PDB file of C-alpha atoms in Angstrom:
ATOM      1  CA  UNK A   1      36.512  12.536   9.445  1.00 60.00           C
ATOM      2  CA  UNK A   2      37.170  15.466   7.158  1.00 69.00           C
ATOM      3  CA  UNK A   3      35.896  18.981   6.757  1.00 78.00           C
ATOM      4  CA  UNK A   4      34.910  19.215  10.423  1.00 88.00           C
ATOM      5  CA  UNK A   5      35.934  22.914  10.417  1.00 91.00           C
ATOM      6  CA  UNK A   6      33.500  23.577   7.560  1.00 94.00           C
ATOM      7  CA  UNK A   7      30.636  21.938   9.484  1.00 96.00           C
ATOM      8  CA  UNK A   8      31.479  23.876  12.645  1.00 96.00           C
ATOM      9  CA  UNK A   9      31.575  27.113  10.638  1.00 96.00           C
ATOM     10  CA  UNK A  10      27.735  26.946  10.531  1.00 97.00           C
ATOM     11  CA  UNK A  11      27.513  27.469  14.280  1.00 96.00           C
ATOM     12  CA  UNK A  12      26.777  31.235  13.964  1.00 95.00           C
ATOM     13  CA  UNK A  13      24.161  30.488  11.285  1.00 96.00           C
ATOM     14  CA  UNK A  14      22.153  28.279  13.646  1.00 96.00           C
ATOM     15  CA  UNK A  15      22.708  30.577  16.601  1.00 93.00           C
ATOM     16  CA  UNK A  16      20.659  33.368  15.012  1.00 89.00           C
ATOM     17  CA  UNK A  17      17.205  33.060  16.598  1.00 84.00           C
ATOM     18  CA  UNK A  18      15.630  35.394  14.037  1.00 88.00           C
ATOM     19  CA  UNK A  19      16.762  33.495  10.948  1.00 90.00           C
ATOM     20  CA  UNK A  20      14.199  31.807   8.755  1.00 92.00           C
ATOM     21  CA  UNK A  21      15.570  28.328   7.983  1.00 93.00           C
ATOM     22  CA  UNK A  22      12.607  27.132   5.911  1.00 93.00           C
ATOM     23  CA  UNK A  23       9.075  27.845   4.848  1.00 89.00           C
ATOM     24  CA  UNK A  24       6.125  25.603   4.062  1.00 83.00           C
ATOM     25  CA  UNK A  25       4.042  26.202   0.945  1.00 78.00           C
ATOM     26  CA  UNK A  26       0.321  25.653   1.460  1.00 78.00           C
ATOM     27  CA  UNK A  27      -1.343  22.422   0.273  1.00 77.00           C
ATOM     28  CA  UNK A  28      -2.684  22.613  -3.263  1.00 81.00           C
ATOM     29  CA  UNK A  29      -5.874  21.111  -4.632  1.00 82.00           C
ATOM     30  CA  UNK A  30      -5.835  20.115  -8.295  1.00 81.00           C
ATOM     31  CA  UNK A  31      -8.813  20.649 -10.619  1.00 83.00           C
ATOM     32  CA  UNK A  32      -9.634  16.955 -10.111  1.00 87.00           C
ATOM     33  CA  UNK A  33      -9.901  17.499  -6.373  1.00 84.00           C
ATOM     34  CA  UNK A  34      -6.636  15.774  -5.460  1.00 85.00           C
ATOM     35  CA  UNK A  35      -4.597  17.381  -2.661  1.00 83.00           C
ATOM     36  CA  UNK A  36      -0.876  17.837  -3.146  1.00 77.00           C
ATOM     37  CA  UNK A  37       0.696  17.935   0.256  1.00 75.00           C
ATOM     38  CA  UNK A  38       3.215  20.592   1.003  1.00 77.00           C
ATOM     39  CA  UNK A  39       6.791  20.029   2.146  1.00 83.00           C
ATOM     40  CA  UNK A  40       9.385  22.310   3.650  1.00 89.00           C
ATOM     41  CA  UNK A  41      11.533  24.452   1.385  1.00 92.00           C
ATOM     42  CA  UNK A  42      14.817  24.907   3.043  1.00 94.00           C
ATOM     43  CA  UNK A  43      17.047  27.961   3.010  1.00 94.00           C
ATOM     44  CA  UNK A  44      19.985  27.574   0.593  1.00 96.00           C
ATOM     45  CA  UNK A  45      22.453  27.875   3.467  1.00 96.00           C
ATOM     46  CA  UNK A  46      20.720  25.078   5.342  1.00 97.00           C
ATOM     47  CA  UNK A  47      20.979  22.885   2.258  1.00 97.00           C
ATOM     48  CA  UNK A  48      24.723  23.739   2.043  1.00 97.00           C
ATOM     49  CA  UNK A  49      25.043  22.705   5.718  1.00 97.00           C
ATOM     50  CA  UNK A  50      23.404  19.372   5.051  1.00 97.00           C
ATOM     51  CA  UNK A  51      25.721  18.821   2.077  1.00 96.00           C
ATOM     52  CA  UNK A  52      28.702  19.655   4.290  1.00 96.00           C
ATOM     53  CA  UNK A  53      27.522  17.061   6.800  1.00 97.00           C
ATOM     54  CA  UNK A  54      27.340  14.390   4.097  1.00 95.00           C
ATOM     55  CA  UNK A  55      30.872  15.246   2.980  1.00 95.00           C
ATOM     56  CA  UNK A  56      32.318  15.422   6.534  1.00 94.00           C
ATOM     57  CA  UNK A  57      32.392  11.755   7.383  1.00 93.00           C
ATOM     58  CA  UNK A  58      30.423  12.459  10.592  1.00 95.00           C
ATOM     59  CA  UNK A  59      27.424  10.282   9.589  1.00 96.00           C
ATOM     60  CA  UNK A  60      27.418   6.713  10.891  1.00 95.00           C
ATOM     61  CA  UNK A  61      25.976   3.510   9.454  1.00 94.00           C
ATOM     62  CA  UNK A  62      25.508   2.102  12.933  1.00 94.00           C
ATOM     63  CA  UNK A  63      24.149   5.279  14.512  1.00 93.00           C
ATOM     64  CA  UNK A  64      21.353   3.400  16.324  1.00 91.00           C
ATOM     65  CA  UNK A  65      23.976   1.603  18.388  1.00 93.00           C
ATOM     66  CA  UNK A  66      25.107   4.996  19.738  1.00 92.00           C
ATOM     67  CA  UNK A  67      21.858   6.955  19.904  1.00 92.00           C
ATOM     68  CA  UNK A  68      18.339   5.618  20.527  1.00 88.00           C
ATOM     69  CA  UNK A  69      16.532   8.600  22.036  1.00 87.00           C
ATOM     70  CA  UNK A  70      14.516   9.933  19.105  1.00 88.00           C
ATOM     71  CA  UNK A  71      13.713  13.607  19.000  1.00 90.00           C
ATOM     72  CA  UNK A  72      12.484  13.691  22.608  1.00 87.00           C
ATOM     73  CA  UNK A  73      15.952  12.621  23.762  1.00 88.00           C
ATOM     74  CA  UNK A  74      17.636  15.503  21.943  1.00 94.00           C
ATOM     75  CA  UNK A  75      17.811  18.044  24.751  1.00 95.00           C
ATOM     76  CA  UNK A  76      20.531  20.698  25.253  1.00 95.00           C
ATOM     77  CA  UNK A  77      21.653  18.865  28.390  1.00 96.00           C
ATOM     78  CA  UNK A  78      21.945  15.494  26.680  1.00 96.00           C
ATOM     79  CA  UNK A  79      23.693  16.971  23.713  1.00 97.00           C
ATOM     80  CA  UNK A  80      26.222  18.923  25.849  1.00 96.00           C
ATOM     81  CA  UNK A  81      27.145  15.740  27.698  1.00 96.00           C
ATOM     82  CA  UNK A  82      27.465  13.516  24.588  1.00 95.00           C
ATOM     83  CA  UNK A  83      30.757  11.947  23.597  1.00 95.00           C
ATOM     84  CA  UNK A  84      31.770  12.044  19.899  1.00 94.00           C
ATOM     85  CA  UNK A  85      30.089   8.719  19.002  1.00 95.00           C
ATOM     86  CA  UNK A  86      26.795   9.668  20.630  1.00 95.00           C
ATOM     87  CA  UNK A  87      26.946  13.121  19.080  1.00 96.00           C
ATOM     88  CA  UNK A  88      27.522  11.593  15.631  1.00 96.00           C
ATOM     89  CA  UNK A  89      24.643   9.178  16.273  1.00 96.00           C
ATOM     90  CA  UNK A  90      22.369  12.116  17.160  1.00 97.00           C
ATOM     91  CA  UNK A  91      23.374  13.976  14.028  1.00 97.00           C
ATOM     92  CA  UNK A  92      22.917  10.960  11.818  1.00 97.00           C
ATOM     93  CA  UNK A  93      19.475  10.354  13.384  1.00 96.00           C
ATOM     94  CA  UNK A  94      18.391  13.891  12.469  1.00 97.00           C
ATOM     95  CA  UNK A  95      19.781  13.794   8.967  1.00 97.00           C
ATOM     96  CA  UNK A  96      18.206  10.435   8.181  1.00 96.00           C
ATOM     97  CA  UNK A  97      14.887  11.363   9.769  1.00 95.00           C
ATOM     98  CA  UNK A  98      14.128  13.786   6.941  1.00 95.00           C
ATOM     99  CA  UNK A  99      13.824  10.824   4.539  1.00 93.00           C
ATOM    100  CA  UNK A 100      10.993   9.377   6.625  1.00 92.00           C
ATOM    101  CA  UNK A 101       9.412  12.501   8.085  1.00 90.00           C
ATOM    102  CA  UNK A 102       9.603  15.699   5.991  1.00 88.00           C
ATOM    103  CA  UNK A 103      10.284  18.632   8.208  1.00 91.00           C
ATOM    104  CA  UNK A 104      12.752  16.912  10.534  1.00 95.00           C
ATOM    105  CA  UNK A 105      15.509  19.350   9.563  1.00 96.00           C
ATOM    106  CA  UNK A 106      13.087  22.222  10.071  1.00 94.00           C
ATOM    107  CA  UNK A 107      12.376  20.939  13.588  1.00 93.00           C
ATOM    108  CA  UNK A 108      16.135  20.530  14.269  1.00 96.00           C
ATOM    109  CA  UNK A 109      16.915  24.066  13.072  1.00 96.00           C
ATOM    110  CA  UNK A 110      13.958  25.748  14.791  1.00 93.00           C
ATOM    111  CA  UNK A 111      14.526  23.998  18.139  1.00 94.00           C
ATOM    112  CA  UNK A 112      18.267  24.747  17.971  1.00 96.00           C
ATOM    113  CA  UNK A 113      19.272  21.068  17.858  1.00 97.00           C
ATOM    114  CA  UNK A 114      21.796  21.713  15.098  1.00 98.00           C
ATOM    115  CA  UNK A 115      23.172  24.608  17.063  1.00 98.00           C
ATOM    116  CA  UNK A 116      23.689  22.524  20.250  1.00 98.00           C
ATOM    117  CA  UNK A 117      25.238  19.650  18.268  1.00 98.00           C
ATOM    118  CA  UNK A 118      27.644  22.008  16.495  1.00 98.00           C
ATOM    119  CA  UNK A 119      28.473  23.732  19.791  1.00 97.00           C
ATOM    120  CA  UNK A 120      29.333  20.353  21.351  1.00 97.00           C
ATOM    121  CA  UNK A 121      31.222  19.245  18.248  1.00 96.00           C
ATOM    122  CA  UNK A 122      33.282  22.449  18.428  1.00 96.00           C
ATOM    123  CA  UNK A 123      34.089  21.764  22.125  1.00 96.00           C
ATOM    124  CA  UNK A 124      35.211  18.249  21.355  1.00 93.00           C
ATOM    125  CA  UNK A 125      37.189  19.352  18.298  1.00 88.00           C
ATOM    126  CA  UNK A 126      39.030  21.978  20.343  1.00 84.00           C
ATOM    127  CA  UNK A 127      39.923  19.403  23.050  1.00 80.00           C
ATOM    128  CA  UNK A 128      41.374  17.130  20.416  1.00 72.00           C
ATOM    129  CA  UNK A 129      43.787  19.821  19.127  1.00 60.00           C
TER     130      UNK A 129
END
């Protein structure tokens, strides 16, 4: 794994409870009556974080073997007790979820899931040093 420090550097960004991580544009109706559904528009810094995750080597192909809990299993208690493989599985689950359910990253940012994952990753990283 590389660039772990860069990923961890986003901890303060996700800690800020007043930060706006995304916004949703309203649905649009065309002149023909078709509805164009909205999707989240993410903050530039959040997009940079996602890119850092992709570059870090933290994502796993076999993440489902290490994490099966879905979003309901992502609690601060569960995250704070996770080992590195389970933590990477959780992170991979969230990152991949956006492809199938727009707004997954918004949910993870708003509910502080990214924050708790980074906090735990930082703890594990410091132990390894």
